[in-house]
mmCIF file of C-alpha atoms and ligand atoms in Angstrom:
data_model
loop_
_atom_site.group_PDB
_atom_site.id
_atom_site.type_symbol
_atom_site.label_atom_id
_atom_site.label_comp_id
_atom_site.label_asym_id
_atom_site.label_seq_id
_atom_site.Cartn_x
_atom_site.Cartn_y
_atom_site.Cartn_z
ATOM 1 C CA MET J 1 0.000 0.000 0.000
ATOM 2 C CA LYS J 2 0.960 3.644 -0.422
ATOM 3 C CA ILE J 3 0.321 5.976 2.484
ATOM 4 C CA ILE J 4 0.602 9.759 2.277
ATOM 5 C CA VAL J 5 1.461 11.154 5.701
ATOM 6 C CA THR J 6 0.970 14.925 5.781
ATOM 7 C CA GLY J 7 2.862 16.860 8.460
ATOM 8 C CA GLY J 8 5.355 14.003 8.851
ATOM 9 C CA ALA J 9 8.237 16.385 9.585
ATOM 10 C CA GLY J 10 6.479 17.472 12.782
ATOM 11 C CA PHE J 11 6.278 15.876 16.211
ATOM 12 C CA ILE J 12 3.540 13.233 15.959
ATOM 13 C CA GLY J 13 3.723 12.805 12.171
ATOM 14 C CA GLY J 14 7.475 12.088 12.446
ATOM 15 C CA ASN J 15 6.913 9.499 15.152
ATOM 16 C CA PHE J 16 4.149 7.973 13.000
ATOM 17 C CA VAL J 17 6.469 7.676 9.982
ATOM 18 C CA TYR J 18 8.908 5.656 12.133
ATOM 19 C CA TYR J 19 6.086 3.567 13.608
ATOM 20 C CA GLU J 20 4.841 2.609 10.130
ATOM 21 C CA LEU J 21 8.317 1.889 8.711
ATOM 22 C CA LYS J 22 9.046 -0.332 11.715
ATOM 23 C CA ASN J 23 5.760 -2.258 11.738
ATOM 24 C CA HIS J 24 4.639 -2.528 8.094
ATOM 25 C CA ALA J 25 6.037 -2.856 4.593
ATOM 26 C CA ASP J 26 3.968 -0.017 3.069
ATOM 27 C CA GLU J 27 5.417 2.878 1.089
ATOM 28 C CA ILE J 28 5.295 6.123 3.059
ATOM 29 C CA ILE J 29 5.199 9.460 1.269
ATOM 30 C CA CYS J 30 5.525 12.434 3.597
ATOM 31 C CA LEU J 31 4.007 15.715 2.387
ATOM 32 C CA ASP J 32 5.140 18.627 4.559
ATOM 33 C CA LYS J 33 5.482 22.369 4.027
ATOM 34 C CA LEU J 34 8.365 22.585 6.533
ATOM 35 C CA THR J 35 6.965 25.481 8.525
ATOM 36 C CA TYR J 36 8.813 26.570 11.666
ATOM 37 C CA ALA J 37 7.531 23.311 13.261
ATOM 38 C CA GLY J 38 8.677 20.999 10.461
ATOM 39 C CA ASN J 39 12.200 19.629 10.639
ATOM 40 C CA LEU J 40 13.929 17.406 8.095
ATOM 41 C CA GLU J 41 16.391 16.337 10.790
ATOM 42 C CA THR J 42 13.519 14.517 12.461
ATOM 43 C CA LEU J 43 13.257 12.391 9.301
ATOM 44 C CA ALA J 44 17.003 11.829 8.781
ATOM 45 C CA GLU J 45 16.825 8.091 9.621
ATOM 46 C CA ALA J 46 13.640 7.596 7.582
ATOM 47 C CA GLN J 47 15.346 9.131 4.532
ATOM 48 C CA LYS J 48 17.728 6.144 4.527
ATOM 49 C CA ASN J 49 14.801 3.743 4.006
ATOM 50 C CA SER J 50 13.899 3.055 0.351
ATOM 51 C CA LYS J 51 10.210 2.757 1.303
ATOM 52 C CA PHE J 52 10.188 6.401 2.417
ATOM 53 C CA LYS J 53 9.947 9.530 0.295
ATOM 54 C CA PHE J 54 9.777 13.177 1.348
ATOM 55 C CA VAL J 55 7.910 15.778 -0.705
ATOM 56 C CA ARG J 56 7.923 19.415 0.320
ATOM 57 C CA GLY J 57 4.530 21.002 -0.230
ATOM 58 C CA ASP J 58 1.564 22.826 1.263
ATOM 59 C CA ILE J 59 -1.685 20.917 1.870
ATOM 60 C CA ALA J 60 -3.573 24.104 0.980
ATOM 61 C CA ASP J 61 -1.873 24.286 -2.443
ATOM 62 C CA ARG J 62 -4.452 22.569 -4.656
ATOM 63 C CA GLU J 63 -2.235 22.220 -7.702
ATOM 64 C CA ALA J 64 0.623 20.655 -5.738
ATOM 65 C CA VAL J 65 -1.697 18.286 -3.853
ATOM 66 C CA TYR J 66 -3.456 17.113 -7.031
ATOM 67 C CA LYS J 67 -0.091 16.581 -8.750
ATOM 68 C CA LEU J 68 1.091 14.425 -5.857
ATOM 69 C CA PHE J 69 -2.112 12.359 -5.804
ATOM 70 C CA GLU J 70 -1.899 11.832 -9.568
ATOM 71 C CA GLU J 71 1.707 10.641 -9.279
ATOM 72 C CA VAL J 72 1.454 8.560 -6.112
ATOM 73 C CA LYS J 73 -2.115 7.232 -6.310
ATOM 74 C CA PRO J 74 -2.254 6.763 -2.534
ATOM 75 C CA ASP J 75 -4.352 4.096 -0.842
ATOM 76 C CA ILE J 76 -4.436 5.946 2.477
ATOM 77 C CA VAL J 77 -3.950 9.552 3.538
ATOM 78 C CA VAL J 78 -3.264 10.386 7.185
ATOM 79 C CA ASN J 79 -3.542 14.116 7.793
ATOM 80 C CA PHE J 80 -1.315 15.358 10.607
ATOM 81 C CA ALA J 81 -0.413 18.656 8.889
ATOM 82 C CA ALA J 82 -1.629 21.565 10.958
ATOM 83 C CA GLU J 83 -0.732 24.692 12.798
ATOM 84 C CA SER J 84 -0.786 23.100 16.240
ATOM 85 C CA HIS J 85 0.086 25.637 18.944
ATOM 86 C CA VAL J 86 -2.769 27.272 20.875
ATOM 87 C CA ASP J 87 -0.678 30.296 21.956
ATOM 88 C CA ARG J 88 0.281 31.051 18.343
ATOM 89 C CA SER J 89 -3.380 30.755 17.283
ATOM 90 C CA ILE J 90 -4.278 33.468 19.789
ATOM 91 C CA GLU J 91 -1.663 35.744 18.160
ATOM 92 C CA GLU J 92 -2.378 34.891 14.499
ATOM 93 C CA PRO J 93 -5.689 33.053 13.904
ATOM 94 C CA GLU J 94 -5.827 33.353 10.108
ATOM 95 C CA LEU J 95 -2.871 31.067 9.442
ATOM 96 C CA PHE J 96 -4.710 28.364 11.394
ATOM 97 C CA LEU J 97 -7.809 28.723 9.242
ATOM 98 C CA ARG J 98 -5.794 28.389 6.047
ATOM 99 C CA THR J 99 -3.847 25.273 6.927
ATOM 100 C CA ASN J 100 -6.231 23.495 9.256
ATOM 101 C CA ILE J 101 -9.486 24.141 7.386
ATOM 102 C CA ILE J 102 -8.652 24.983 3.750
ATOM 103 C CA GLY J 103 -5.763 22.507 3.760
ATOM 104 C CA THR J 104 -8.033 19.704 4.950
ATOM 105 C CA SER J 105 -10.651 20.610 2.338
ATOM 106 C CA VAL J 106 -8.046 20.475 -0.463
ATOM 107 C CA LEU J 107 -6.942 17.007 0.684
ATOM 108 C CA LEU J 108 -10.584 15.868 0.767
ATOM 109 C CA ASP J 109 -11.142 17.241 -2.745
ATOM 110 C CA ALA J 110 -8.091 15.316 -3.922
ATOM 111 C CA CYS J 111 -9.500 12.128 -2.371
ATOM 112 C CA LYS J 112 -12.786 12.775 -4.171
ATOM 113 C CA LYS J 113 -11.092 13.440 -7.512
ATOM 114 C CA PHE J 114 -8.529 10.617 -7.492
ATOM 115 C CA GLY J 115 -10.186 8.082 -5.183
ATOM 116 C CA ILE J 116 -8.938 6.768 -1.841
ATOM 117 C CA LYS J 117 -9.333 3.700 0.361
ATOM 118 C CA ARG J 118 -9.111 5.699 3.579
ATOM 119 C CA PHE J 119 -8.718 9.333 4.600
ATOM 120 C CA HIS J 120 -7.807 9.694 8.264
ATOM 121 C CA GLN J 121 -8.041 13.042 10.016
ATOM 122 C CA VAL J 122 -5.825 13.479 13.075
ATOM 123 C CA SER J 123 -7.935 15.670 15.304
ATOM 124 C CA THR J 124 -7.720 16.657 18.958
ATOM 125 C CA ASP J 125 -9.637 16.456 22.229
ATOM 126 C CA GLU J 126 -9.602 20.277 22.209
ATOM 127 C CA VAL J 127 -12.616 20.234 19.858
ATOM 128 C CA TYR J 128 -14.711 19.268 22.908
ATOM 129 C CA GLY J 129 -13.693 22.416 24.810
ATOM 130 C CA ASP J 130 -12.865 21.838 28.460
ATOM 131 C CA LEU J 131 -14.207 20.141 31.591
ATOM 132 C CA PRO J 132 -14.533 21.830 34.996
ATOM 133 C CA LEU J 133 -11.799 21.112 37.533
ATOM 134 C CA ASP J 134 -14.317 20.155 40.244
ATOM 135 C CA ARG J 135 -15.960 17.349 38.208
ATOM 136 C CA PRO J 136 -13.337 14.564 37.955
ATOM 137 C CA ASP J 137 -16.194 12.183 37.103
ATOM 138 C CA LEU J 138 -16.664 13.799 33.648
ATOM 139 C CA PHE J 139 -14.829 12.644 30.498
ATOM 140 C CA PHE J 140 -14.982 13.439 26.772
ATOM 141 C CA THR J 141 -16.722 10.701 24.779
ATOM 142 C CA GLU J 142 -17.204 10.623 21.004
ATOM 143 C CA THR J 143 -20.727 12.045 21.479
ATOM 144 C CA THR J 144 -19.647 15.029 23.615
ATOM 145 C CA ASN J 145 -20.706 18.254 21.867
ATOM 146 C CA LEU J 146 -18.068 20.251 19.987
ATOM 147 C CA HIS J 147 -17.465 23.413 22.012
ATOM 148 C CA THR J 148 -14.205 25.135 21.148
ATOM 149 C CA SER J 149 -12.178 27.737 23.065
ATOM 150 C CA SER J 150 -9.263 28.901 20.884
ATOM 151 C CA PRO J 151 -8.821 29.741 17.192
ATOM 152 C CA TYR J 152 -6.731 26.537 17.027
ATOM 153 C CA SER J 153 -9.449 24.277 18.407
ATOM 154 C CA ALA J 154 -12.133 26.049 16.343
ATOM 155 C CA SER J 155 -10.129 25.407 13.176
ATOM 156 C CA LYS J 156 -9.661 21.724 14.089
ATOM 157 C CA ALA J 157 -13.399 21.360 14.801
ATOM 158 C CA ALA J 158 -14.220 22.981 11.445
ATOM 159 C CA ALA J 159 -11.930 20.474 9.734
ATOM 160 C CA ASP J 160 -13.664 17.578 11.526
ATOM 161 C CA LEU J 161 -17.056 18.810 10.316
ATOM 162 C CA LEU J 162 -15.747 19.051 6.746
ATOM 163 C CA VAL J 163 -14.446 15.478 6.927
ATOM 164 C CA GLN J 164 -17.853 14.263 8.123
ATOM 165 C CA ALA J 165 -19.624 16.296 5.411
ATOM 166 C CA TYR J 166 -17.405 14.818 2.661
ATOM 167 C CA GLN J 167 -17.953 11.357 4.053
ATOM 168 C CA ARG J 168 -21.735 11.729 3.938
ATOM 169 C CA THR J 169 -22.062 13.731 0.717
ATOM 170 C CA TYR J 170 -19.338 12.193 -1.448
ATOM 171 C CA GLN J 171 -18.857 8.848 0.358
ATOM 172 C CA ILE J 172 -15.201 9.602 1.122
ATOM 173 C CA PRO J 173 -14.157 6.650 3.329
ATOM 174 C CA ALA J 174 -13.008 8.731 6.277
ATOM 175 C CA THR J 175 -12.207 8.261 9.953
ATOM 176 C CA ILE J 176 -11.347 10.815 12.632
ATOM 177 C CA SER J 177 -9.338 10.419 15.841
ATOM 178 C CA ARG J 178 -9.353 12.875 18.737
ATOM 179 C CA CYS J 179 -6.372 12.456 21.008
ATOM 180 C CA SER J 180 -5.292 14.062 24.256
ATOM 181 C CA ASN J 181 -1.914 15.799 24.842
ATOM 182 C CA ASN J 182 1.065 13.874 23.465
ATOM 183 C CA TYR J 183 4.633 13.913 24.738
ATOM 184 C CA GLY J 184 7.844 12.176 23.685
ATOM 185 C CA PRO J 185 10.758 12.526 21.207
ATOM 186 C CA TYR J 186 10.819 15.339 18.593
ATOM 187 C CA HIS J 187 8.269 17.505 20.463
ATOM 188 C CA PHE J 188 8.806 21.118 19.357
ATOM 189 C CA PRO J 189 10.331 23.264 22.167
ATOM 190 C CA GLU J 190 7.383 25.712 22.283
ATOM 191 C CA LYS J 191 5.131 23.123 24.003
ATOM 192 C CA LEU J 192 4.933 22.667 27.803
ATOM 193 C CA ILE J 193 7.051 19.549 28.382
ATOM 194 C CA PRO J 194 10.026 20.245 26.067
ATOM 195 C CA LEU J 195 9.984 23.939 27.018
ATOM 196 C CA MET J 196 10.272 23.072 30.711
ATOM 197 C CA ILE J 197 12.984 20.439 30.144
ATOM 198 C CA ILE J 198 15.082 22.827 28.050
ATOM 199 C CA ASN J 199 14.628 25.816 30.391
ATOM 200 C CA ALA J 200 15.490 23.696 33.430
ATOM 201 C CA LEU J 201 18.651 22.445 31.712
ATOM 202 C CA HIS J 202 19.650 26.097 31.216
ATOM 203 C CA GLU J 203 18.633 27.051 34.800
ATOM 204 C CA LYS J 204 16.116 29.451 33.182
ATOM 205 C CA LYS J 205 12.773 30.300 34.820
ATOM 206 C CA LEU J 206 9.927 27.857 34.082
ATOM 207 C CA PRO J 207 6.899 29.971 33.048
ATOM 208 C CA VAL J 208 3.769 28.278 34.438
ATOM 209 C CA TYR J 209 0.551 29.936 33.264
ATOM 210 C CA GLY J 210 -1.885 31.105 35.962
ATOM 211 C CA LYS J 211 -1.712 28.921 39.049
ATOM 212 C CA GLY J 212 -0.585 25.774 37.215
ATOM 213 C CA ILE J 213 -3.814 23.974 38.165
ATOM 214 C CA ASN J 214 -5.027 23.261 34.602
ATOM 215 C CA VAL J 215 -5.176 19.541 33.887
ATOM 216 C CA ARG J 216 -4.006 17.749 30.749
ATOM 217 C CA ASP J 217 -4.363 14.032 29.947
ATOM 218 C CA TRP J 218 -0.872 12.994 28.753
ATOM 219 C CA LEU J 219 -0.257 10.184 26.256
ATOM 220 C CA TYR J 220 3.145 8.912 25.122
ATOM 221 C CA VAL J 221 3.371 9.654 21.389
ATOM 222 C CA GLU J 222 4.038 6.045 20.356
ATOM 223 C CA ASP J 223 0.711 5.014 21.908
ATOM 224 C CA HIS J 224 -1.025 7.636 19.762
ATOM 225 C CA CYS J 225 0.745 6.285 16.652
ATOM 226 C CA ALA J 226 -0.331 2.725 17.505
ATOM 227 C CA ALA J 227 -3.946 3.870 17.847
ATOM 228 C CA ILE J 228 -3.946 5.645 14.459
ATOM 229 C CA ASP J 229 -2.327 2.601 12.869
ATOM 230 C CA LEU J 230 -5.184 0.417 14.169
ATOM 231 C CA ILE J 231 -7.842 2.879 13.005
ATOM 232 C CA ILE J 232 -6.545 3.163 9.430
ATOM 233 C CA ARG J 233 -6.313 -0.626 9.084
ATOM 234 C CA ARG J 234 -9.254 -1.887 11.158
ATOM 235 C CA GLY J 235 -11.386 1.115 12.120
ATOM 236 C CA THR J 236 -14.894 1.597 10.757
ATOM 237 C CA VAL J 237 -15.433 4.211 8.048
ATOM 238 C CA GLY J 238 -17.466 7.180 9.259
ATOM 239 C CA GLU J 239 -16.466 6.731 12.892
ATOM 240 C CA VAL J 240 -14.751 9.026 15.383
ATOM 241 C CA TYR J 241 -12.330 7.457 17.902
ATOM 242 C CA ASN J 242 -11.167 9.169 21.091
ATOM 243 C CA ILE J 243 -7.597 8.349 22.145
ATOM 244 C CA GLY J 244 -6.264 8.845 25.666
ATOM 245 C CA GLY J 245 -4.723 6.854 28.483
ATOM 246 C CA HIS J 246 -6.166 8.266 31.752
ATOM 247 C CA ASN J 247 -2.921 10.037 32.659
ATOM 248 C CA GLU J 248 -4.268 13.287 34.071
ATOM 249 C CA ARG J 249 -1.823 15.693 35.696
ATOM 250 C CA THR J 250 -1.928 19.384 36.632
ATOM 251 C CA ASN J 251 0.671 21.471 34.825
ATOM 252 C CA LEU J 252 2.404 22.106 38.128
ATOM 253 C CA GLU J 253 2.679 18.354 38.784
ATOM 254 C CA VAL J 254 4.233 17.857 35.335
ATOM 255 C CA VAL J 255 6.740 20.668 35.839
ATOM 256 C CA LYS J 256 7.728 19.434 39.318
ATOM 257 C CA THR J 257 8.191 15.894 37.965
ATOM 258 C CA ILE J 258 10.568 17.199 35.277
ATOM 259 C CA LEU J 259 12.557 19.190 37.874
ATOM 260 C CA LYS J 260 12.818 16.112 40.085
ATOM 261 C CA ILE J 261 14.106 13.913 37.240
ATOM 262 C CA LEU J 262 16.696 16.555 36.331
ATOM 263 C CA GLY J 263 17.637 17.182 39.972
ATOM 264 C CA LYS J 264 16.827 20.903 39.662
ATOM 265 C CA SER J 265 15.276 23.264 42.211
ATOM 266 C CA GLU J 266 11.549 24.109 42.304
ATOM 267 C CA ASP J 267 12.672 27.728 42.795
ATOM 268 C CA LEU J 268 12.982 27.846 38.994
ATOM 269 C CA ILE J 269 9.163 27.840 38.740
ATOM 270 C CA GLU J 270 7.673 31.231 37.932
ATOM 271 C CA PHE J 271 3.918 31.826 37.740
ATOM 272 C CA VAL J 272 3.126 34.083 34.773
ATOM 273 C CA THR J 273 0.037 35.689 33.228
ATOM 274 C CA ASP J 274 -2.466 33.055 32.178
ATOM 275 C CA ARG J 275 -3.235 32.035 28.575
ATOM 276 C CA LYS J 276 -6.350 33.817 27.234
ATOM 277 C CA GLY J 277 -9.388 31.495 27.264
ATOM 278 C CA HIS J 278 -7.256 28.792 28.946
ATOM 279 C CA ASP J 279 -9.025 25.395 28.916
ATOM 280 C CA GLN J 280 -9.230 23.988 32.439
ATOM 281 C CA ARG J 281 -9.224 20.223 32.072
ATOM 282 C CA TYR J 282 -9.065 17.688 29.244
ATOM 283 C CA ALA J 283 -9.886 14.043 29.965
ATOM 284 C CA ILE J 284 -10.562 11.358 27.381
ATOM 285 C CA ASP J 285 -12.785 8.304 27.727
ATOM 286 C CA PRO J 286 -11.062 5.760 25.421
ATOM 287 C CA THR J 287 -13.645 2.967 25.920
ATOM 288 C CA LYS J 288 -14.682 2.857 22.249
ATOM 289 C CA ILE J 289 -11.225 2.336 20.716
ATOM 290 C CA SER J 290 -10.351 -0.054 23.494
ATOM 291 C CA ASN J 291 -13.493 -2.203 23.021
ATOM 292 C CA GLU J 292 -13.677 -2.051 19.207
ATOM 293 C CA LEU J 293 -10.000 -2.183 18.239
ATOM 294 C CA GLY J 294 -8.343 -3.587 21.361
ATOM 295 C CA TRP J 295 -6.121 -0.522 21.788
ATOM 296 C CA THR J 296 -4.518 0.037 25.177
ATOM 297 C CA PRO J 297 -1.701 2.465 25.958
ATOM 298 C CA GLN J 298 1.631 0.779 26.712
ATOM 299 C CA THR J 299 3.555 3.587 28.425
ATOM 300 C CA LYS J 300 2.642 4.930 31.864
ATOM 301 C CA PHE J 301 3.352 8.629 32.455
ATOM 302 C CA ASP J 302 6.014 8.060 35.116
ATOM 303 C CA ASN J 303 8.056 5.951 32.710
ATOM 304 C CA GLY J 304 7.258 7.974 29.574
ATOM 305 C CA ILE J 305 8.360 11.253 31.114
ATOM 306 C CA LYS J 306 11.687 9.721 32.166
ATOM 307 C CA LYS J 307 12.211 8.388 28.616
ATOM 308 C CA THR J 308 11.327 11.826 27.237
ATOM 309 C CA VAL J 309 13.755 13.703 29.487
ATOM 310 C CA ALA J 310 16.450 11.164 28.544
ATOM 311 C CA TRP J 311 15.718 11.760 24.836
ATOM 312 C CA TYR J 312 16.199 15.524 25.223
ATOM 313 C CA LEU J 313 19.476 14.919 27.089
ATOM 314 C CA ASP J 314 20.685 12.536 24.363
ATOM 315 C CA ASN J 315 19.553 14.681 21.419
ATOM 316 C CA ARG J 316 20.778 18.142 22.292
ATOM 317 C CA ALA J 317 21.822 18.919 18.706
ATOM 318 C CA TRP J 318 18.203 18.477 17.525
ATOM 319 C CA TRP J 319 16.752 21.106 19.860
ATOM 320 C CA GLU J 320 19.778 23.383 20.271
ATOM 321 C CA LYS J 321 19.577 24.203 16.574
ATOM 322 C CA ILE J 322 15.879 25.071 16.908
ATOM 323 C CA ILE J 323 16.197 27.303 19.957
ATOM 324 C CA SER J 324 19.150 29.218 18.514
ATOM 325 C CA GLY J 325 17.183 30.357 15.449
ATOM 326 C CA GLU J 326 13.885 32.205 14.906
ATOM 327 C CA TYR J 327 12.568 30.558 18.073
ATOM 328 C CA LYS J 328 14.505 33.158 20.126
ATOM 329 C CA ASN J 329 12.237 35.932 18.755
ATOM 330 C CA TYR J 330 9.129 33.848 19.437
ATOM 331 C CA TYR J 331 10.248 33.196 23.022
ATOM 332 C CA ALA J 332 11.005 36.866 23.659
ATOM 333 C CA LYS J 333 7.647 37.941 22.235
ATOM 334 C CA MET J 334 5.644 35.426 24.285
ATOM 335 C CA TYR J 335 7.530 35.380 27.585
ATOM 336 C CA ASP J 336 9.563 38.574 28.122
ATOM 337 C CA ASN J 337 7.598 40.814 30.511
ATOM 338 C CA ARG J 338 4.753 38.282 30.726
HETATM 339 P P1 NAD L 1 3.612 19.997 14.888
HETATM 340 O O1 NAD L 1 3.325 21.455 14.946
HETATM 341 O O2 NAD L 1 4.768 19.436 15.639
HETATM 342 O O3 NAD L 1 3.825 19.550 13.354
HETATM 343 C C1 NAD L 1 3.001 20.008 12.334
HETATM 344 C C2 NAD L 1 3.648 19.633 11.004
HETATM 345 O O4 NAD L 1 2.758 20.058 9.951
HETATM 346 C C3 NAD L 1 4.994 20.319 10.755
HETATM 347 O O5 NAD L 1 5.917 19.417 10.220
HETATM 348 C C4 NAD L 1 4.661 21.406 9.722
HETATM 349 O O6 NAD L 1 5.745 21.740 8.873
HETATM 350 C C5 NAD L 1 3.518 20.745 8.969
HETATM 351 N N1 NAD L 1 2.631 21.726 8.310
HETATM 352 C C6 NAD L 1 2.084 22.843 8.863
HETATM 353 N N2 NAD L 1 1.347 23.490 7.944
HETATM 354 C C7 NAD L 1 1.405 22.761 6.794
HETATM 355 C C8 NAD L 1 0.840 22.895 5.518
HETATM 356 N N3 NAD L 1 0.057 23.955 5.204
HETATM 357 N N4 NAD L 1 1.093 21.945 4.587
HETATM 358 C C9 NAD L 1 1.899 20.887 4.880
HETATM 359 N N5 NAD L 1 2.484 20.716 6.068
HETATM 360 C C10 NAD L 1 2.233 21.643 7.021
HETATM 361 O O7 NAD L 1 2.241 19.287 15.292
HETATM 362 P P2 NAD L 1 1.992 17.949 16.134
HETATM 363 O O8 NAD L 1 2.009 18.290 17.564
HETATM 364 O O9 NAD L 1 2.843 16.889 15.597
HETATM 365 O O10 NAD L 1 0.466 17.663 15.732
HETATM 366 C C11 NAD L 1 0.158 16.905 14.576
HETATM 367 C C12 NAD L 1 -1.351 16.779 14.461
HETATM 368 O O11 NAD L 1 -1.877 16.145 15.621
HETATM 369 C C13 NAD L 1 -2.073 18.121 14.355
HETATM 370 O O12 NAD L 1 -3.112 17.976 13.427
HETATM 371 C C14 NAD L 1 -2.623 18.367 15.747
HETATM 372 O O13 NAD L 1 -3.793 19.111 15.680
HETATM 373 C C15 NAD L 1 -2.893 16.952 16.204
HETATM 374 N N6 NAD L 1 -2.809 16.687 17.646
HETATM 375 C C16 NAD L 1 -1.709 17.077 18.366
HETATM 376 C C17 NAD L 1 -1.615 16.737 19.721
HETATM 377 C C18 NAD L 1 -0.410 17.109 20.539
HETATM 378 O O14 NAD L 1 -0.415 16.922 21.749
HETATM 379 N N7 NAD L 1 0.667 17.614 19.952
HETATM 380 C C19 NAD L 1 -2.652 16.035 20.331
HETATM 381 C C20 NAD L 1 -3.783 15.679 19.572
HETATM 382 C C21 NAD L 1 -3.836 16.005 18.232
HETATM 383 O O1 DAU L 2 -5.005 18.217 23.879
HETATM 384 C C1 DAU L 2 -4.382 18.118 22.648
HETATM 385 C C2 DAU L 2 -3.634 19.385 22.334
HETATM 386 O O2 DAU L 2 -2.507 19.431 23.188
HETATM 387 C C3 DAU L 2 -3.213 19.463 20.889
HETATM 388 O O3 DAU L 2 -4.358 19.523 20.084
HETATM 389 C C4 DAU L 2 -2.327 20.702 20.639
HETATM 390 O O4 DAU L 2 -1.847 20.680 19.304
HETATM 391 C C5 DAU L 2 -1.162 20.637 21.592
HETATM 392 O O5 DAU L 2 -0.344 21.777 21.430
HETATM 393 C C6 DAU L 2 -1.644 20.537 23.028
HETATM 394 O O6 DAU L 2 -2.322 21.749 23.437
HETATM 395 P P1 DAU L 2 -2.087 22.418 24.879
HETATM 396 O O7 DAU L 2 -2.439 23.848 24.790
HETATM 397 O O8 DAU L 2 -2.712 21.609 25.950
HETATM 398 O O9 DAU L 2 -0.475 22.202 24.998
HETATM 399 P P2 DAU L 2 0.698 23.167 25.508
HETATM 400 O O10 DAU L 2 1.921 22.327 25.578
HETATM 401 O O11 DAU L 2 0.756 24.441 24.755
HETATM 402 O O12 DAU L 2 0.224 23.504 27.001
HETATM 403 C C7 DAU L 2 -0.048 22.489 27.948
HETATM 404 C C8 DAU L 2 -0.503 23.169 29.234
HETATM 405 O O13 DAU L 2 0.608 23.871 29.800
HETATM 406 C C9 DAU L 2 -1.587 24.209 29.037
HETATM 407 O O14 DAU L 2 -2.469 24.156 30.145
HETATM 408 C C10 DAU L 2 -0.843 25.529 29.012
HETATM 409 C C11 DAU L 2 0.333 25.267 29.942
HETATM 410 N N1 DAU L 2 1.587 25.994 29.628
HETATM 411 C C12 DAU L 2 2.082 25.912 28.360
HETATM 412 C C13 DAU L 2 3.243 26.560 28.018
HETATM 413 C C14 DAU L 2 3.782 26.492 26.610
HETATM 414 C C15 DAU L 2 2.263 26.690 30.617
HETATM 415 O O15 DAU L 2 1.823 26.747 31.792
HETATM 416 N N2 DAU L 2 3.411 27.346 30.277
HETATM 417 C C16 DAU L 2 3.924 27.331 29.014
HETATM 418 O O16 DAU L 2 4.980 27.979 28.764
#
């Protein structure tokens, strides 16, 4: 089979490329625009595999996408490509609409024009909005209403609705997955866990938004990849699958865990102005994917976070290059005088 993986030079897409190359004999074609978040160094090992091919391109560029579909004739498309950072979406919403909504619609049009066995949309639990902190009994299920908070989550929800519309109207054989927060190797330094690891290593302040009481449901990235792999091969067309491993932690707990692993002082923690519209708690109910596809997460948070910290210690060159470039301006804009 031929699988187009969009956004494969990013965090989860990159991990998915390696998961597929390791576990199957399919041809993988990565389509990625290489935005600030895309990194060819993430794919350096994959480039040595004859079953892997990298194509630079924008999912919102209709001509380029059609050309690729005509050439490759993919059996499956897995769409990871997106603008993915909530804080950036608050600063610059329009970019998120172009890639996350228009880009998805162009891919769907290509599937309609050239045919496809499966289109899989990698969505997020953020489309469900948030849960209150004082109701630990509540979880997101696949039937929870869409109720978005940020331009990022609104754009992802719009994309989900388009996928469902194309499935119903044009019979595009599509599936959608909505996963909780991922962590692991190749996570871009702007996100909570890598940002805190890297700052702690430099003895820099760790900027915790608000009081640090917001809760995220953390999943090791390989478990997410395994779930998507099951869905594209055995999932039912037209269905949505929630993915999460019941690993809820407050942000402060996560940050303190990282400091403990690194043997650094909690005095590095600095509480800063909260994110606008900050979602309180995300928590996934993964019963459906577990019952229907037999998926269960393999990595517990306590182990996964140690593996992740070790990866950042062992792969300094990967992130040092990122934080010495344009990222410096981003960091100054977002955190200086916050
Ligand atoms: P990321 O920001 O690390 O990577 C995104 C990738 O998409 C980059 O390689 C970038 O170059 C590429 N890209 C961006 N715009 C593009 C365009 N117009 N055309 C082609 N490529 C483009 O993101 P991530 O954290 O790996 O997230 C991947 C997907 O998973 C996203 O759709 C995101 O919404 C979803 N998701 C992420 C998480 C998480 O915790 N990170 C959780 C659930 C769902
Ligand atoms: O839930 C899935 C989502 O998880 C994905 O759809 C998004 O693409 C992904 O970025 C992630 O969104 P979050 O906003 O939850 O992740 P982020 O790492 O930006 O923040 C995690 C929590 O940490 C959040 O409550 C905000 C807080 N935070 C974040 C940063 C960057 C801080 O307190 N300080 C920070 O500097």
